Amino acid sequence: MSKKIGGAMKARDPKPIQDMAKEETELGADYLDLNIGPAKKNGTEFASWIVKVVEEVVDTPISLDTTNPEAMIAGIKASKKPDKCLINSITIQPERLEKLGPFAAEIGCDVVALLWGAEGLPRDANERAALAVELIAKLNEYGIPNEKIWIDPIITPITLGAEQLKESFIFLSMLSEIAPGAKTTVGLSNVSNGVAFRLRPYLNRVLLMMLMKYNIYSAIVDVYDKELVEIAKGKHPDWVALVHKMMDGDEVDSKTLSPKELEIYKTVKVLTGETIFSESWLEI
């Protein structure tokens, strides 16, 4: 979050928030993710306020992102079209699930099912699958169909290694059998957390192309990154084909690649764990 927006939220100044909402809509956002964090102080009032402020200037659906269930409910209720909102997110933790599950079913909105278990991050694809089955079953019991559930396997920073990324990919390849009709989403920039700002877009873009192999339905992205949005909108099929070829284990002669393709090639190697991550990976 920029200092400008953070300050506007604290001061309840609508203009910078509305300007950004209009900009992001014009840049191609399908949803606007309003991340208000834990919102412990005046959370219900603040969530209602920011949803109303954004909806005064755009019709783009809202994804409300908070760990405060009461604030979530207040914010969604404040929307002009609560059934078009996205709850981001519901976890298996009873304090969130038991409040937000019945509410989402009543309102008819979609929900992000975040795969964060009682012991935290699942260790591998099988633990993700088991948690997904449990969480989806609970949501189904409340009356939320698979088609309204967006599964988030949780993307981890590449600075921690590539193993968790691999496990997320394996899980995503299993999901259509585990939960037919369910959608998928990720916080894309998680992969580049802790990396120098100038290098983050390279990782984010290539990860999105890798996720496309598993028919990722959505991702929270930086719409100010024009190239990233172009990838999301399907405008660079040759790049995507190169990434998927490498993921399939097909041989690629790096000497035949253009500078842009070589950048992608090197980044795939980092994100698959073939090359150990360092901030000089593009120079190697």
Coordinates of C-alpha atoms in Angstrom, one line a residue:
M1 CA 0.0 0.0 0.0
S2 CA 1.4 3.4 -0.9
K3 CA 1.8 6.1 1.8
K4 CA -0.7 8.2 -0.1
I5 CA -3.4 5.6 0.0
G6 CA -2.5 4.6 3.6
G7 CA -2.8 8.3 4.7
A8 CA -6.1 8.7 2.8
M9 CA -7.5 5.7 4.5
K10 CA -6.4 6.9 7.9
A11 CA -7.8 10.4 7.3
R12 CA -11.0 9.2 5.6
D13 CA -10.1 11.2 2.6
P14 CA -12.0 9.6 -0.3
K15 CA -10.4 11.4 -3.3
P16 CA -7.0 9.4 -3.6
I17 CA -8.9 6.2 -3.0
Q18 CA -11.5 7.0 -5.7
D19 CA -8.8 8.2 -8.1
M20 CA -7.0 4.9 -7.8
A21 CA -10.2 2.9 -8.1
K22 CA -10.9 4.7 -11.4
E23 CA -7.4 4.2 -12.6
E24 CA -7.3 0.5 -11.9
T25 CA -10.7 0.0 -13.5
E26 CA -9.4 1.8 -16.7
L27 CA -6.3 -0.4 -16.6
G28 CA -8.4 -3.5 -16.9
A29 CA -9.1 -4.8 -13.3
D30 CA -12.0 -7.2 -13.1
Y31 CA -12.3 -6.8 -9.3
L32 CA -10.9 -4.2 -7.0
D33 CA -9.2 -5.8 -4.0
L34 CA -9.7 -3.6 -0.9
N35 CA -7.2 -4.8 1.6
I36 CA -8.0 -3.3 4.9
G37 CA -5.9 -5.7 7.0
P38 CA -7.1 -6.7 10.5
A39 CA -9.1 -3.5 10.8
K40 CA -9.2 -3.9 14.6
K41 CA -10.1 -0.2 15.3
N42 CA -13.5 0.9 14.0
G43 CA -13.3 -2.0 11.6
T44 CA -17.0 -2.3 10.8
E45 CA -17.3 1.5 10.2
F46 CA -14.2 1.7 8.1
A47 CA -15.1 -1.3 5.9
S48 CA -18.5 0.2 5.2
W49 CA -17.0 3.6 4.4
I50 CA -14.4 2.4 2.0
V51 CA -16.8 0.1 0.0
K52 CA -19.2 3.0 -0.3
V53 CA -16.4 5.4 -1.3
V54 CA -15.2 3.1 -4.1
E55 CA -18.7 2.3 -5.4
E56 CA -19.5 6.0 -5.7
V57 CA -17.1 6.2 -8.7
V58 CA -16.9 2.7 -10.3
D59 CA -19.1 -0.3 -10.9
T60 CA -16.2 -2.8 -10.7
P61 CA -17.0 -5.6 -8.2
I62 CA -15.3 -5.4 -4.8
S63 CA -13.1 -8.0 -3.3
L64 CA -13.0 -7.2 0.4
D65 CA -9.8 -8.4 2.0
T66 CA -9.7 -8.5 5.8
T67 CA -9.1 -10.9 8.6
N68 CA -11.8 -9.2 10.7
P69 CA -15.1 -11.2 10.2
E70 CA -17.3 -8.4 11.6
A71 CA -15.7 -5.8 9.3
M72 CA -16.1 -8.2 6.3
I73 CA -19.8 -8.6 7.0
A74 CA -20.3 -4.8 7.5
G75 CA -18.4 -4.0 4.3
I76 CA -20.2 -6.5 2.1
K77 CA -23.6 -5.4 3.5
A78 CA -22.7 -1.8 2.6
S79 CA -22.2 -2.7 -1.1
K80 CA -24.8 -1.7 -3.7
K81 CA -24.4 -5.3 -5.1
P82 CA -23.4 -7.5 -2.2
D83 CA -24.0 -10.7 -4.2
K84 CA -21.4 -9.5 -6.7
C85 CA -18.7 -9.0 -4.0
L86 CA -15.9 -11.5 -3.2
I87 CA -15.1 -12.4 0.4
N88 CA -11.3 -12.6 0.7
S89 CA -11.0 -14.8 2.6
I90 CA -12.5 -17.7 4.5
T91 CA -10.3 -20.2 6.3
I92 CA -10.9 -23.4 8.2
Q93 CA -10.5 -21.5 11.5
P94 CA -13.9 -21.7 13.3
E95 CA -14.0 -18.0 14.3
R96 CA -14.0 -17.0 10.6
L97 CA -15.7 -20.0 9.0
E98 CA -18.7 -20.1 11.3
K99 CA -19.4 -16.3 10.9
L100 CA -18.6 -15.9 7.2
G101 CA -19.8 -19.2 5.8
P102 CA -23.5 -18.7 6.6
F103 CA -23.3 -15.0 5.7
A104 CA -21.8 -15.7 2.2
A105 CA -24.5 -18.3 1.6
E106 CA -27.2 -15.9 2.6
I107 CA -25.9 -13.0 0.5
G108 CA -25.0 -15.3 -2.5
C109 CA -21.5 -13.9 -3.0
D110 CA -18.3 -15.7 -4.0
V111 CA -15.6 -16.6 -1.4
V112 CA -11.9 -17.1 -1.5
A113 CA -11.1 -20.3 0.4
L114 CA -7.6 -19.7 1.8
L115 CA -5.7 -22.9 2.5
W116 CA -4.3 -21.9 5.8
G117 CA -4.8 -24.7 8.3
A118 CA -4.8 -25.0 12.1
E119 CA -1.1 -25.5 12.0
G120 CA -0.5 -22.8 9.4
L121 CA 0.8 -23.4 5.8
P122 CA 0.3 -26.9 4.5
R123 CA 3.6 -28.6 3.9
D124 CA 2.9 -30.2 0.5
A125 CA 0.3 -30.8 -2.2
N126 CA -1.4 -33.6 -0.3
E127 CA -1.9 -31.5 2.8
R128 CA -3.3 -28.7 0.6
A129 CA -5.7 -31.3 -1.0
A130 CA -6.9 -32.6 2.4
L131 CA -7.5 -29.1 3.7
A132 CA -9.3 -28.1 0.5
V133 CA -11.6 -31.1 0.7
E134 CA -12.4 -30.2 4.4
L135 CA -13.0 -26.5 3.8
I136 CA -15.0 -27.0 0.6
A137 CA -17.2 -29.6 2.4
K138 CA -17.9 -27.1 5.2
L139 CA -18.8 -24.4 2.7
N140 CA -21.0 -26.8 0.7
E141 CA -22.8 -27.6 4.0
Y142 CA -23.6 -23.9 4.4
G143 CA -25.1 -23.9 0.9
I144 CA -22.1 -22.4 -1.1
P145 CA -21.6 -24.4 -4.3
N146 CA -18.2 -25.2 -5.7
E147 CA -18.7 -22.6 -8.5
K148 CA -18.7 -19.8 -5.9
I149 CA -15.5 -21.0 -4.2
W150 CA -12.1 -19.6 -5.2
I151 CA -9.3 -21.8 -3.8
D152 CA -6.1 -20.0 -2.9
P153 CA -3.2 -22.5 -2.3
I154 CA -1.0 -19.8 -0.9
I155 CA 2.0 -18.7 -2.9
T156 CA 5.2 -18.3 -0.9
P157 CA 8.2 -16.0 -1.5
I158 CA 10.9 -17.4 -3.8
T159 CA 13.4 -16.2 -1.2
L160 CA 12.3 -19.2 0.9
G161 CA 13.0 -21.6 -2.0
A162 CA 11.0 -23.1 -4.8
E163 CA 9.7 -26.2 -3.0
Q164 CA 6.4 -24.7 -1.9
L165 CA 5.8 -23.4 -5.4
K166 CA 6.2 -26.9 -6.8
E167 CA 3.8 -28.2 -4.2
S168 CA 1.2 -25.5 -5.2
F169 CA 1.5 -26.5 -8.8
I170 CA 1.0 -30.2 -8.0
F171 CA -2.1 -29.3 -5.9
L172 CA -3.5 -27.2 -8.7
S173 CA -3.1 -30.0 -11.2
M174 CA -5.3 -32.2 -8.8
L175 CA -8.0 -29.6 -8.0
S176 CA -10.4 -30.3 -10.9
E177 CA -10.8 -33.9 -9.6
I178 CA -11.0 -32.8 -5.9
A179 CA -13.5 -30.0 -6.4
P180 CA -15.1 -29.9 -9.9
G181 CA -16.3 -26.5 -10.8
A182 CA -14.3 -24.6 -8.1
K183 CA -12.2 -21.6 -9.2
T184 CA -8.6 -20.7 -8.3
T185 CA -6.9 -17.6 -7.2
V186 CA -3.5 -16.5 -5.8
G187 CA -1.8 -13.4 -4.4
L188 CA 0.6 -13.2 -7.3
S189 CA 3.2 -10.8 -5.8
N190 CA 3.7 -13.0 -2.7
V191 CA 6.3 -14.8 -4.8
S192 CA 8.5 -11.7 -5.0
N193 CA 8.1 -10.5 -1.4
G194 CA 11.5 -9.5 0.0
V195 CA 13.0 -9.1 -3.5
A196 CA 14.4 -5.7 -4.8
F197 CA 11.5 -3.6 -6.1
R198 CA 13.0 -3.4 -9.6
L199 CA 13.2 -7.2 -9.9
R200 CA 9.7 -8.1 -8.6
P201 CA 7.8 -7.7 -11.9
Y202 CA 10.0 -10.3 -13.6
L203 CA 9.0 -13.0 -11.1
N204 CA 5.4 -12.0 -10.9
R205 CA 5.0 -12.1 -14.7
V206 CA 6.6 -15.5 -15.2
L207 CA 4.8 -17.0 -12.3
L208 CA 1.5 -16.0 -13.8
M209 CA 2.5 -17.7 -17.1
M210 CA 3.4 -20.8 -15.1
L211 CA 0.0 -20.8 -13.3
M212 CA -1.8 -20.6 -16.6
K213 CA -0.6 -24.1 -17.3
Y214 CA -3.0 -25.1 -14.5
N215 CA -5.9 -23.0 -15.7
I216 CA -5.6 -20.4 -12.9
Y217 CA -8.9 -18.6 -12.8
S218 CA -7.8 -15.3 -11.2
A219 CA -4.9 -13.6 -9.5
I220 CA -4.5 -10.5 -7.4
V221 CA -2.1 -8.5 -9.6
D222 CA -0.6 -5.0 -10.0
V223 CA -2.6 -3.5 -12.9
Y224 CA 0.0 -0.7 -13.2
D225 CA 2.3 -3.4 -14.6
K226 CA 1.2 -3.1 -18.2
E227 CA 3.1 -6.2 -19.4
L228 CA 1.6 -8.3 -16.6
V229 CA -1.9 -7.3 -17.5
E230 CA -1.2 -8.1 -21.2
I231 CA -0.1 -11.6 -20.1
A232 CA -3.3 -12.0 -18.1
K233 CA -5.4 -10.9 -21.0
G234 CA -3.7 -13.5 -23.3
K235 CA -1.7 -11.1 -25.5
H236 CA 1.7 -13.0 -25.3
P237 CA 0.9 -16.6 -26.2
D238 CA 4.5 -17.2 -27.5
W239 CA 5.9 -16.3 -24.1
V240 CA 3.4 -18.6 -22.4
A241 CA 4.2 -21.4 -24.8
L242 CA 8.0 -21.1 -24.0
V243 CA 7.2 -21.3 -20.2
H244 CA 5.0 -24.3 -20.6
K245 CA 7.5 -26.0 -22.9
M246 CA 10.2 -25.7 -20.2
M247 CA 7.7 -26.9 -17.5
D248 CA 7.1 -30.0 -19.6
G249 CA 10.8 -30.7 -19.5
D250 CA 11.3 -30.1 -23.2
E251 CA 14.8 -28.9 -24.2
V252 CA 15.2 -25.3 -25.0
D253 CA 18.4 -23.9 -26.6
S254 CA 19.0 -20.7 -24.8
K255 CA 21.3 -19.5 -27.5
T256 CA 18.4 -19.2 -29.9
L257 CA 16.3 -17.0 -27.6
S258 CA 15.7 -13.3 -27.9
P259 CA 16.7 -11.1 -25.0
K260 CA 13.1 -11.1 -23.7
E261 CA 12.8 -14.8 -24.1
L262 CA 16.1 -15.3 -22.3
E263 CA 14.9 -13.2 -19.4
I264 CA 11.8 -15.5 -19.2
Y265 CA 13.9 -18.6 -19.5
K266 CA 16.2 -17.6 -16.6
T267 CA 13.2 -16.8 -14.4
V268 CA 11.5 -20.1 -15.1
K269 CA 14.7 -21.9 -14.0
V270 CA 14.6 -19.9 -10.7
L271 CA 10.9 -20.5 -10.0
T272 CA 11.2 -24.3 -10.8
G273 CA 14.2 -24.6 -8.4
E274 CA 16.6 -25.5 -11.2
T275 CA 18.6 -22.4 -10.4
I276 CA 19.0 -21.3 -6.8
F277 CA 17.5 -17.9 -6.3
S278 CA 19.7 -14.8 -5.9
E279 CA 19.0 -11.3 -7.0
S280 CA 21.5 -11.6 -9.8
W281 CA 19.6 -14.5 -11.5
L282 CA 19.0 -12.4 -14.7
E283 CA 22.8 -11.7 -15.0
I284 CA 23.9 -15.4 -14.8

